[in-house]
Amino acid sequence: MAENGADIGVYGLGTMGSALALNLADSGFTVAVTNRETDWIDTFVAEDASLSGKLVPAYDLQSFVRAIATPRTILFMIPSGAPMDAMIDEVLPLLEEGDTIIDGGNADFNATRRRFDKLKDTGKHFVGMGVSGGEFGARTGPSMMVGGSRHSWQQMKPMAEAIAAKFEGDPCVAHLGPDGAGHFVKTVHNGIEYADMQMIAELYGLLRDAGDWEAARIGKLFEGWTKGPLSSYLMEISGAALQATDPKTGAPMVDVILDQAGQKGTGRWTVIEALKMGQSASAIEAAVGARGWSAEKTTREAAEPLLEPGTTGFELPDAQDLEHAMLAGRILAHAQGFRILTTASETFEWDLDLARIAEIWRAGCIIRSALLDDFADAFRGELPQGHLILAPAMRTALAEALPGLRRVVAAGVGAGVALPGLSAALAWYDSIRRGRGTANLIQAQRDFFGAHGFERIDEDGKHHVDWPALCPAERDP
Ligand code: 6PG
């Protein structure tokens, strides 16, 4: 292979990197490939003989960079954080003006903004790109969220569009804004992913613990839902997983799996960033929190015989209520996610196109679902306050599904089965739909104990009163 010939370079041949490199090669692009552990490279290139002509192995950084046509596009699929900073320092001196390096990992968007700024005045470009869809998606068509300069986007667009998942022919990739926009949108995607997974798991828990349903029966119910408005990848795999059998014991697979889930951090980042911007992502926070509690297995086991279940009587909701609860929960969790995107867009001046984001999530990514097409339509249509739940179609869907969500949450409360995601979504809905909330009392409390001042409904400005002087003299201290 002649020097300077490859269309793109992929550094990092782990699961996602090698799948993306093969996808690019499959789409007709010549791909220079390398890896820090060089002994992986030949095995990787030899794996698929039909594509090996499109893969250009390089065994050190210099020859890797030289193998790529200028202006270069280099995709790094390496662990996020310090390794990415070290990589930038290493590769930067080898690059020329106009070259673009892409971080395709799940990076903290704050770091992406910092890296983008670092390269800004060097004539070289940094792109933060969220890639969703797991290994299979990366190989056959992921959804990709790009943040960076227009120059980089023009350069990478034909390749990105060629390898992306397609929804009715429309590639699920877009340039969403500068600096950290792509990684931020991917972070929120993952936050929604956490909430959706959690709500599905909660309905499983209610049926298992309060209804005594076996895993396969629950799996069948979920499978049925994939034919209706709840059609989605996560519902599909949950239904299938619940019906899988352990080859070792013959028991349902889920019954032999430890009830303890890990997390890599993107769900938590969504919540942290939402809080920093004064936003609520309560359904997502509930899901992140639930993973935390799941890790406290020993405490939960010790607590079970010691703490009262608090059962007050309940009626197991019917299948339609359960389906409606999931539908309402899913709409509300997405609405929280999109609300965070709106606020971030204003805060960082990204001008995010929410409809386009919903569109590129319709295929390839983990949260792909039938609803995303409806969300895209909602963002393109009449949208009071720019808020998803106020779109006419969403109001209709919520009006139909809310009674089911209420009955399901009530059943969980009655049965003593925790439904943190669904409850948080419902509580948020009930907060947002009330013109008059209860923060008037919060203002009074703050002013009472700390003279923080309060606003009145009938007069402008900040006010403060001598609270004890205004209270009945005979009140209890
Ligand atoms: C995706 C996923 C992926 C993520 C996994 C695991 O969109 O393909 O979001 O990026 O790494 O879902 O995330 P946790 O380990 O945090 O659950």
Short mmCIF file of C-alpha atoms and ligand atoms in Angstrom, two decimals:
data_model
loop_
_atom_site.label_atom_id
_atom_site.label_comp_id
_atom_site.label_asym_id
_atom_site.label_seq_id
_atom_site.Cartn_x
_atom_site.Cartn_y
_atom_site.Cartn_z
CA MET A 1 0.00 0.00 0.00
CA ALA A 2 1.34 3.38 -1.01
CA GLU A 3 1.82 6.02 1.66
CA ASN A 4 -0.91 8.65 2.06
CA GLY A 5 -3.56 6.45 0.50
CA ALA A 6 -5.98 5.46 3.22
CA ASP A 7 -9.30 7.31 3.54
CA ILE A 8 -9.25 7.09 7.31
CA GLY A 9 -7.19 5.69 10.17
CA VAL A 10 -8.62 3.72 13.08
CA TYR A 11 -6.46 3.57 16.19
CA GLY A 12 -7.59 1.02 18.79
CA LEU A 13 -8.72 -2.41 17.69
CA GLY A 14 -10.81 -3.37 20.69
CA THR A 15 -14.42 -4.47 20.24
CA MET A 16 -15.80 -1.15 18.99
CA GLY A 17 -12.70 -0.03 17.07
CA SER A 18 -12.36 -3.24 15.07
CA ALA A 19 -16.10 -3.33 14.33
CA LEU A 20 -16.02 0.27 13.02
CA ALA A 21 -12.87 -0.42 10.96
CA LEU A 22 -14.54 -3.44 9.33
CA ASN A 23 -17.73 -1.45 8.72
CA LEU A 24 -15.67 1.28 6.98
CA ALA A 25 -13.81 -1.32 4.90
CA ASP A 26 -17.10 -2.99 4.01
CA SER A 27 -18.42 0.35 2.81
CA GLY A 28 -15.50 0.61 0.35
CA PHE A 29 -13.09 2.82 2.29
CA THR A 30 -9.42 2.06 2.75
CA VAL A 31 -8.66 2.01 6.45
CA ALA A 32 -5.24 2.31 8.08
CA VAL A 33 -5.39 0.35 11.31
CA THR A 34 -3.17 0.15 14.35
CA ASN A 35 -3.25 -0.70 18.01
CA ARG A 36 -1.07 -0.02 21.02
CA GLU A 37 -0.50 -3.78 21.45
CA THR A 38 0.86 -4.41 17.96
CA ASP A 39 0.55 -8.20 18.10
CA TRP A 40 -3.26 -7.86 17.69
CA ILE A 41 -2.94 -6.11 14.35
CA ASP A 42 -2.09 -9.03 12.06
CA THR A 43 -4.71 -11.28 13.63
CA PHE A 44 -7.31 -8.58 13.09
CA VAL A 45 -6.36 -7.93 9.45
CA ALA A 46 -6.28 -11.66 8.67
CA GLU A 47 -9.69 -12.31 10.27
CA ASP A 48 -11.83 -11.40 7.26
CA ALA A 49 -9.95 -12.23 4.05
CA SER A 50 -12.55 -10.49 1.88
CA LEU A 51 -11.78 -7.15 3.54
CA SER A 52 -8.07 -7.47 4.11
CA GLY A 53 -7.29 -5.56 0.87
CA LYS A 54 -9.04 -2.54 2.38
CA LEU A 55 -7.16 -2.68 5.68
CA VAL A 56 -3.68 -1.16 5.88
CA PRO A 57 -1.85 -2.37 8.97
CA ALA A 58 0.64 -0.03 10.63
CA TYR A 59 2.88 -1.01 13.51
CA ASP A 60 3.87 2.38 14.86
CA LEU A 61 2.19 5.75 15.12
CA GLN A 62 4.36 7.46 12.49
CA SER A 63 3.71 4.94 9.73
CA PHE A 64 0.02 4.85 10.73
CA VAL A 65 -0.27 8.61 10.28
CA ARG A 66 1.73 8.53 7.03
CA ALA A 67 -0.60 5.89 5.59
CA ILE A 68 -3.59 8.24 5.73
CA ALA A 69 -4.47 10.69 2.93
CA THR A 70 -4.41 14.38 3.86
CA PRO A 71 -6.32 16.14 5.24
CA ARG A 72 -6.37 13.17 7.58
CA THR A 73 -9.29 11.73 9.46
CA ILE A 74 -8.21 9.58 12.39
CA LEU A 75 -10.65 7.80 14.61
CA PHE A 76 -9.43 6.90 18.09
CA MET A 77 -11.29 4.10 19.84
CA ILE A 78 -9.35 4.01 23.10
CA PRO A 79 -10.29 4.32 26.77
CA SER A 80 -11.57 7.81 27.59
CA GLY A 81 -9.83 10.12 30.05
CA ALA A 82 -6.07 10.25 30.53
CA PRO A 83 -5.24 7.84 27.65
CA MET A 84 -6.94 10.23 25.21
CA ASP A 85 -4.94 13.21 26.48
CA ALA A 86 -1.70 11.22 26.22
CA MET A 87 -2.64 10.15 22.69
CA ILE A 88 -3.31 13.72 21.59
CA ASP A 89 0.12 14.81 22.87
CA GLU A 90 1.74 11.93 21.02
CA VAL A 91 -0.02 12.31 17.68
CA LEU A 92 -0.27 16.11 17.42
CA PRO A 93 3.35 16.69 16.29
CA LEU A 94 2.82 14.17 13.46
CA LEU A 95 -0.27 15.91 12.08
CA GLU A 96 -0.66 18.68 9.54
CA GLU A 97 -3.01 21.60 9.24
CA GLY A 98 -6.52 20.46 8.32
CA ASP A 99 -6.18 17.01 9.91
CA THR A 100 -8.96 15.82 12.22
CA ILE A 101 -8.76 13.47 15.14
CA ILE A 102 -11.95 11.91 16.42
CA ASP A 103 -12.56 10.53 19.89
CA GLY A 104 -15.25 7.89 19.33
CA GLY A 105 -15.44 6.74 22.94
CA ASN A 106 -17.90 7.65 25.69
CA ALA A 107 -16.04 10.74 26.89
CA ASP A 108 -17.00 13.36 29.45
CA PHE A 109 -18.10 16.30 27.29
CA ASN A 110 -16.23 18.71 29.59
CA ALA A 111 -12.98 16.99 28.59
CA THR A 112 -14.05 17.09 24.94
CA ARG A 113 -14.60 20.84 25.16
CA ARG A 114 -11.17 21.25 26.71
CA ARG A 115 -9.52 19.11 24.00
CA PHE A 116 -11.37 20.92 21.24
CA ASP A 117 -10.12 24.26 22.62
CA LYS A 118 -6.59 22.94 22.92
CA LEU A 119 -6.46 22.13 19.20
CA LYS A 120 -8.53 25.10 18.04
CA ASP A 121 -5.62 27.40 17.23
CA THR A 122 -3.30 24.72 15.86
CA GLY A 123 -5.08 24.31 12.52
CA LYS A 124 -5.79 20.72 13.53
CA HIS A 125 -9.26 19.64 14.58
CA PHE A 126 -10.75 17.62 17.41
CA VAL A 127 -14.09 15.86 17.13
CA GLY A 128 -16.01 14.23 19.98
CA MET A 129 -18.27 11.59 18.50
CA GLY A 130 -20.77 9.49 20.42
CA VAL A 131 -21.24 6.05 18.90
CA SER A 132 -24.20 3.96 19.94
CA GLY A 133 -25.27 0.45 19.12
CA GLY A 134 -22.71 -1.78 20.79
CA GLU A 135 -20.47 -4.13 18.83
CA PHE A 136 -23.18 -5.26 16.41
CA GLY A 137 -24.23 -1.69 15.71
CA ALA A 138 -20.65 -0.57 15.12
CA ARG A 139 -20.15 -3.39 12.63
CA THR A 140 -23.44 -3.08 10.73
CA GLY A 141 -24.64 0.47 11.33
CA PRO A 142 -24.37 2.57 14.49
CA SER A 143 -26.04 5.85 15.35
CA MET A 144 -23.40 8.58 15.65
CA MET A 145 -23.53 11.98 17.32
CA VAL A 146 -20.83 14.33 16.05
CA GLY A 147 -19.46 17.44 17.75
CA GLY A 148 -16.67 19.49 16.19
CA SER A 149 -15.84 21.97 13.44
CA ARG A 150 -17.69 22.20 10.12
CA HIS A 151 -14.37 21.51 8.43
CA SER A 152 -14.11 18.13 10.19
CA TRP A 153 -17.72 17.30 9.43
CA GLN A 154 -17.30 17.99 5.70
CA GLN A 155 -14.25 15.75 5.73
CA MET A 156 -15.78 12.82 7.59
CA LYS A 157 -19.40 13.09 6.45
CA PRO A 158 -19.27 10.71 3.44
CA MET A 159 -17.67 7.99 5.56
CA ALA A 160 -19.91 8.57 8.56
CA GLU A 161 -23.05 8.51 6.44
CA ALA A 162 -21.92 5.37 4.63
CA ILE A 163 -21.37 3.35 7.80
CA ALA A 164 -24.30 4.70 9.84
CA ALA A 165 -27.54 2.85 10.47
CA LYS A 166 -30.28 3.93 8.10
CA PHE A 167 -33.86 4.73 9.04
CA GLU A 168 -35.89 4.46 5.84
CA GLY A 169 -32.73 5.45 3.96
CA ASP A 170 -31.84 8.39 6.24
CA PRO A 171 -28.37 7.94 7.81
CA CYS A 172 -28.45 8.03 11.60
CA VAL A 173 -25.56 10.45 11.99
CA ALA A 174 -25.46 14.23 12.27
CA HIS A 175 -23.15 17.10 13.04
CA LEU A 176 -24.89 18.40 16.13
CA GLY A 177 -22.70 21.33 17.06
CA PRO A 178 -19.17 22.35 18.00
CA ASP A 179 -16.83 21.04 20.73
CA GLY A 180 -18.62 18.79 23.25
CA ALA A 181 -22.08 18.74 21.60
CA GLY A 182 -21.75 15.20 20.22
CA HIS A 183 -20.46 13.68 23.43
CA PHE A 184 -23.06 15.55 25.48
CA VAL A 185 -25.90 14.24 23.32
CA LYS A 186 -24.45 10.72 23.63
CA THR A 187 -24.27 11.13 27.40
CA VAL A 188 -27.95 12.07 27.55
CA HIS A 189 -28.74 9.18 25.19
CA ASN A 190 -27.15 6.91 27.77
CA GLY A 191 -29.05 8.59 30.61
CA ILE A 192 -32.30 7.81 28.79
CA GLU A 193 -30.96 4.29 28.16
CA TYR A 194 -30.49 3.85 31.92
CA ALA A 195 -34.04 5.07 32.65
CA ASP A 196 -35.62 2.87 29.99
CA MET A 197 -33.75 -0.23 31.17
CA GLN A 198 -34.68 0.53 34.77
CA MET A 199 -38.39 0.95 34.05
CA ILE A 200 -38.50 -2.32 32.13
CA ALA A 201 -36.72 -4.00 35.05
CA GLU A 202 -39.22 -2.46 37.50
CA LEU A 203 -42.20 -3.94 35.65
CA TYR A 204 -40.40 -7.29 35.64
CA GLY A 205 -39.88 -6.90 39.41
CA LEU A 206 -43.53 -6.06 40.06
CA LEU A 207 -44.74 -9.10 38.13
CA ARG A 208 -42.11 -11.37 39.66
CA ASP A 209 -42.35 -10.26 43.29
CA ALA A 210 -45.99 -9.18 43.59
CA GLY A 211 -47.49 -11.41 40.92
CA ASP A 212 -45.33 -14.53 41.18
CA TRP A 213 -44.94 -14.60 37.43
CA GLU A 214 -42.19 -16.72 35.97
CA ALA A 215 -39.51 -15.10 33.86
CA ALA A 216 -40.66 -16.61 30.55
CA ARG A 217 -44.24 -15.40 31.09
CA ILE A 218 -42.99 -11.87 31.66
CA GLY A 219 -40.74 -12.24 28.62
CA LYS A 220 -43.75 -13.21 26.49
CA LEU A 221 -45.66 -10.16 27.70
CA PHE A 222 -42.75 -7.87 26.81
CA GLU A 223 -42.37 -9.58 23.46
CA GLY A 224 -46.02 -8.81 22.73
CA TRP A 225 -45.41 -5.14 23.49
CA THR A 226 -42.76 -4.92 20.78
CA LYS A 227 -45.57 -5.12 18.22
CA GLY A 228 -47.23 -1.95 19.49
CA PRO A 229 -46.23 1.59 20.50
CA LEU A 230 -43.58 0.17 22.86
CA SER A 231 -41.69 -1.37 19.97
CA SER A 232 -38.02 -0.86 20.78
CA TYR A 233 -34.67 -2.57 20.88
CA LEU A 234 -34.49 -2.59 24.68
CA MET A 235 -37.97 -4.12 25.03
CA GLU A 236 -37.07 -6.68 22.39
CA ILE A 237 -33.88 -7.85 24.11
CA SER A 238 -35.54 -7.79 27.54
CA GLY A 239 -38.36 -10.01 26.28
CA ALA A 240 -35.86 -12.38 24.69
CA ALA A 241 -33.53 -12.44 27.72
CA LEU A 242 -36.41 -13.30 30.05
CA GLN A 243 -37.24 -16.32 27.88
CA ALA A 244 -33.66 -17.62 27.66
CA THR A 245 -32.67 -20.83 29.47
CA ASP A 246 -29.41 -21.44 31.30
CA PRO A 247 -27.66 -24.33 29.53
CA LYS A 248 -25.96 -25.29 32.79
CA THR A 249 -28.97 -25.61 35.12
CA GLY A 250 -31.98 -25.51 32.81
CA ALA A 251 -33.31 -22.58 34.88
CA PRO A 252 -34.32 -19.26 33.31
CA MET A 253 -31.09 -17.37 32.54
CA VAL A 254 -32.21 -14.29 34.50
CA ASP A 255 -32.75 -16.44 37.60
CA VAL A 256 -29.09 -17.45 37.71
CA ILE A 257 -27.76 -13.92 37.18
CA LEU A 258 -26.69 -11.86 40.19
CA ASP A 259 -28.96 -8.85 40.82
CA GLN A 260 -26.12 -6.39 40.85
CA ALA A 261 -25.43 -4.07 37.89
CA GLY A 262 -22.33 -2.05 37.13
CA GLN A 263 -22.04 1.28 35.35
CA LYS A 264 -19.34 3.11 33.48
CA GLY A 265 -20.45 6.64 34.28
CA THR A 266 -22.48 8.16 31.45
CA GLY A 267 -25.79 7.87 33.32
CA ARG A 268 -24.21 9.56 36.32
CA TRP A 269 -22.76 12.30 34.09
CA THR A 270 -26.23 13.04 32.71
CA VAL A 271 -27.57 13.59 36.22
CA ILE A 272 -24.56 15.65 37.32
CA GLU A 273 -24.75 17.91 34.27
CA ALA A 274 -28.52 18.26 34.65
CA LEU A 275 -28.12 19.31 38.28
CA LYS A 276 -25.33 21.74 37.41
CA MET A 277 -27.73 23.46 35.01
CA GLY A 278 -30.52 23.54 37.62
CA GLN A 279 -32.48 20.90 35.72
CA SER A 280 -34.28 17.78 36.86
CA ALA A 281 -33.48 14.39 35.41
CA SER A 282 -35.30 12.54 38.17
CA ALA A 283 -36.22 9.42 36.16
CA ILE A 284 -32.62 9.10 35.02
CA GLU A 285 -31.33 9.82 38.52
CA ALA A 286 -33.60 7.08 39.87
CA ALA A 287 -32.08 4.62 37.41
CA VAL A 288 -28.51 5.60 38.30
CA GLY A 289 -29.39 5.38 42.00
CA ALA A 290 -31.01 1.98 41.54
CA ARG A 291 -27.78 0.63 40.04
CA GLY A 292 -25.99 1.94 43.11
CA TRP A 293 -28.43 0.17 45.45
CA SER A 294 -28.15 -2.99 43.37
CA ALA A 295 -24.45 -3.04 44.20
CA GLU A 296 -25.27 -3.06 47.93
CA LYS A 297 -26.22 -6.72 47.80
CA THR A 298 -24.87 -7.66 51.24
CA THR A 299 -26.77 -4.85 52.94
CA ARG A 300 -29.98 -5.77 51.12
CA GLU A 301 -29.65 -9.39 52.14
CA ALA A 302 -29.02 -8.42 55.75
CA ALA A 303 -31.97 -6.02 55.72
CA GLU A 304 -34.57 -8.36 54.24
CA PRO A 305 -35.37 -10.34 57.42
CA LEU A 306 -35.02 -7.25 59.61
CA LEU A 307 -37.25 -4.72 57.89
CA GLU A 308 -41.03 -4.88 57.55
CA PRO A 309 -42.19 -5.16 53.94
CA GLY A 310 -44.93 -2.60 54.68
CA THR A 311 -47.47 -4.28 52.45
CA THR A 312 -50.80 -2.46 52.59
CA GLY A 313 -52.72 -4.45 50.03
CA PHE A 314 -52.68 -4.03 46.29
CA GLU A 315 -54.17 -5.25 43.09
CA LEU A 316 -51.82 -6.48 40.40
CA PRO A 317 -52.37 -4.15 37.44
CA ASP A 318 -53.65 -5.67 34.22
CA ALA A 319 -51.51 -6.01 31.10
CA GLN A 320 -52.84 -2.81 29.57
CA ASP A 321 -52.02 -0.76 32.67
CA LEU A 322 -48.51 -2.19 32.68
CA GLU A 323 -48.05 -1.35 29.01
CA HIS A 324 -49.41 2.15 29.55
CA ALA A 325 -47.13 2.66 32.56
CA MET A 326 -44.11 1.81 30.44
CA LEU A 327 -45.28 4.04 27.62
CA ALA A 328 -45.86 7.02 29.90
CA GLY A 329 -42.58 6.37 31.71
CA ARG A 330 -40.70 6.21 28.43
CA ILE A 331 -42.21 9.47 27.15
CA LEU A 332 -41.46 11.25 30.44
CA ALA A 333 -37.86 10.00 30.66
CA HIS A 334 -37.20 11.13 27.08
CA ALA A 335 -38.86 14.47 27.84
CA GLN A 336 -36.45 14.94 30.75
CA GLY A 337 -33.51 14.01 28.54
CA PHE A 338 -34.55 16.40 25.77
CA ARG A 339 -35.13 19.14 28.33
CA ILE A 340 -31.52 18.77 29.48
CA LEU A 341 -30.43 19.01 25.84
CA THR A 342 -32.42 22.25 25.44
CA THR A 343 -30.77 23.77 28.49
CA ALA A 344 -27.30 22.62 27.46
CA SER A 345 -27.87 24.01 23.98
CA GLU A 346 -28.66 27.43 25.48
CA THR A 347 -25.84 27.25 28.04
CA PHE A 348 -23.12 26.27 25.56
CA GLU A 349 -24.63 28.00 22.49
CA TRP A 350 -24.82 24.80 20.49
CA ASP A 351 -28.10 25.39 18.71
CA LEU A 352 -28.99 21.70 18.99
CA ASP A 353 -31.64 20.46 16.58
CA LEU A 354 -33.80 18.25 18.82
CA ALA A 355 -35.84 16.87 15.92
CA ARG A 356 -32.66 15.76 14.16
CA ILE A 357 -31.38 14.17 17.37
CA ALA A 358 -34.61 12.19 17.68
CA GLU A 359 -34.23 11.20 14.02
CA ILE A 360 -30.70 9.88 14.35
CA TRP A 361 -31.82 7.82 17.35
CA ARG A 362 -34.50 6.03 15.29
CA ALA A 363 -32.09 3.29 14.18
CA GLY A 364 -28.74 1.86 15.20
CA CYS A 365 -28.64 3.08 18.79
CA ILE A 366 -29.58 1.28 22.00
CA ILE A 367 -32.65 3.43 22.72
CA ARG A 368 -34.11 3.11 19.21
CA SER A 369 -37.87 2.82 19.46
CA ALA A 370 -41.05 3.53 17.57
CA LEU A 371 -41.60 6.58 19.75
CA LEU A 372 -38.53 8.40 18.43
CA ASP A 373 -40.22 9.02 15.10
CA ASP A 374 -43.16 10.56 17.00
CA PHE A 375 -40.75 12.68 19.05
CA ALA A 376 -39.08 13.95 15.87
CA ASP A 377 -42.51 14.93 14.48
CA ALA A 378 -43.36 16.60 17.80
CA PHE A 379 -40.19 18.71 17.70
CA ARG A 380 -40.93 19.73 14.11
CA GLY A 381 -44.51 20.71 14.92
CA GLU A 382 -46.29 22.99 17.37
CA LEU A 383 -44.47 22.74 20.69
CA PRO A 384 -45.62 25.00 23.54
CA GLN A 385 -42.66 26.05 25.73
CA GLY A 386 -40.44 23.84 23.53
CA HIS A 387 -41.42 21.00 25.86
CA LEU A 388 -41.96 17.52 24.47
CA ILE A 389 -44.82 16.63 26.83
CA LEU A 390 -46.77 19.68 25.66
CA ALA A 391 -46.78 18.61 22.00
CA PRO A 392 -50.37 17.76 20.96
CA ALA A 393 -49.58 14.12 20.11
CA MET A 394 -47.70 13.60 23.38
CA ARG A 395 -50.54 15.13 25.40
CA THR A 396 -52.93 12.66 23.78
CA ALA A 397 -50.60 9.71 24.41
CA LEU A 398 -50.02 10.74 28.04
CA ALA A 399 -53.72 11.31 28.69
CA GLU A 400 -54.36 7.72 27.64
CA ALA A 401 -51.39 6.17 29.43
CA LEU A 402 -51.29 8.12 32.71
CA PRO A 403 -54.11 6.28 34.52
CA GLY A 404 -52.15 3.05 33.93
CA LEU A 405 -48.95 4.59 35.28
CA ARG A 406 -50.81 5.77 38.40
CA ARG A 407 -52.30 2.32 39.03
CA VAL A 408 -48.94 0.61 38.51
CA VAL A 409 -47.11 2.97 40.88
CA ALA A 410 -49.93 2.55 43.43
CA ALA A 411 -49.61 -1.24 43.14
CA GLY A 412 -45.86 -1.00 43.70
CA VAL A 413 -46.40 1.14 46.79
CA GLY A 414 -49.04 -1.26 48.08
CA ALA A 415 -47.02 -4.39 47.41
CA GLY A 416 -43.79 -2.92 48.74
CA VAL A 417 -42.07 -3.33 45.37
CA ALA A 418 -39.75 -0.42 44.55
CA LEU A 419 -40.50 1.34 41.27
CA PRO A 420 -38.08 4.28 41.56
CA GLY A 421 -37.93 5.15 37.86
CA LEU A 422 -41.66 4.98 37.20
CA SER A 423 -42.47 6.79 40.47
CA ALA A 424 -39.97 9.55 39.70
CA ALA A 425 -41.40 9.98 36.22
CA LEU A 426 -44.94 10.23 37.63
CA ALA A 427 -43.89 12.67 40.36
CA TRP A 428 -42.21 14.84 37.76
CA TYR A 429 -45.31 14.77 35.57
CA ASP A 430 -47.45 15.80 38.54
CA SER A 431 -45.04 18.62 39.37
CA ILE A 432 -44.78 20.00 35.89
CA ARG A 433 -48.54 19.94 35.22
CA ARG A 434 -49.40 22.18 38.21
CA GLY A 435 -49.38 25.94 37.78
CA ARG A 436 -49.26 26.44 41.56
CA GLY A 437 -46.66 24.30 43.29
CA THR A 438 -45.45 24.30 46.88
CA ALA A 439 -42.22 26.30 46.63
CA ASN A 440 -44.03 29.24 48.27
CA LEU A 441 -43.58 27.35 51.54
CA ILE A 442 -39.92 26.65 50.68
CA GLN A 443 -39.43 30.41 50.20
CA ALA A 444 -41.09 31.05 53.56
CA GLN A 445 -38.88 28.46 55.28
CA ARG A 446 -35.70 29.95 53.78
CA ASP A 447 -36.65 33.43 54.80
CA PHE A 448 -37.73 32.28 58.28
CA PHE A 449 -34.45 30.57 59.14
CA GLY A 450 -31.97 32.45 57.00
CA ALA A 451 -33.49 35.78 55.93
CA HIS A 452 -32.94 34.72 52.31
CA GLY A 453 -35.86 36.85 51.17
CA PHE A 454 -38.90 35.87 49.13
CA GLU A 455 -40.89 37.11 46.18
CA ARG A 456 -44.57 38.03 46.47
CA ILE A 457 -47.25 37.28 43.93
CA ASP A 458 -48.62 40.84 44.12
CA GLU A 459 -45.47 42.97 44.21
CA ASP A 460 -42.07 42.98 42.51
CA GLY A 461 -38.74 42.62 44.28
CA LYS A 462 -37.35 40.72 47.24
CA HIS A 463 -39.10 40.83 50.56
CA HIS A 464 -38.27 39.84 54.10
CA VAL A 465 -40.47 39.75 57.18
CA ASP A 466 -39.96 39.20 60.89
CA TRP A 467 -41.62 35.78 60.89
CA PRO A 468 -42.02 35.23 64.67
CA ALA A 469 -43.77 38.59 64.91
CA LEU A 470 -46.30 37.48 62.29
CA CYS A 471 -47.07 34.09 63.81
CA PRO A 472 -49.78 33.45 66.43
CA ALA A 473 -48.41 34.19 69.90
CA GLU A 474 -49.77 30.98 71.40
CA ARG A 475 -48.17 28.62 68.83
CA ASP A 476 -46.10 25.71 70.08
CA PRO A 477 -42.37 26.57 70.09
C1 6PG B 1 -24.44 2.45 23.44
C2 6PG B 1 -24.24 2.17 24.91
C3 6PG B 1 -22.81 2.03 25.28
C4 6PG B 1 -22.55 1.85 26.77
C5 6PG B 1 -23.16 0.63 27.37
C6 6PG B 1 -22.75 0.35 28.81
O1 6PG B 1 -25.08 3.46 23.18
O2 6PG B 1 -23.99 1.66 22.61
O3 6PG B 1 -24.75 3.24 25.64
O4 6PG B 1 -22.14 3.19 24.86
O5 6PG B 1 -21.20 1.78 26.96
O6 6PG B 1 -24.54 0.72 27.32
O7 6PG B 1 -22.95 1.46 29.63
P1 6PG B 1 -22.92 1.25 31.23
O8 6PG B 1 -21.76 0.35 31.53
O9 6PG B 1 -22.74 2.59 31.83
O10 6PG B 1 -24.22 0.60 31.55
#
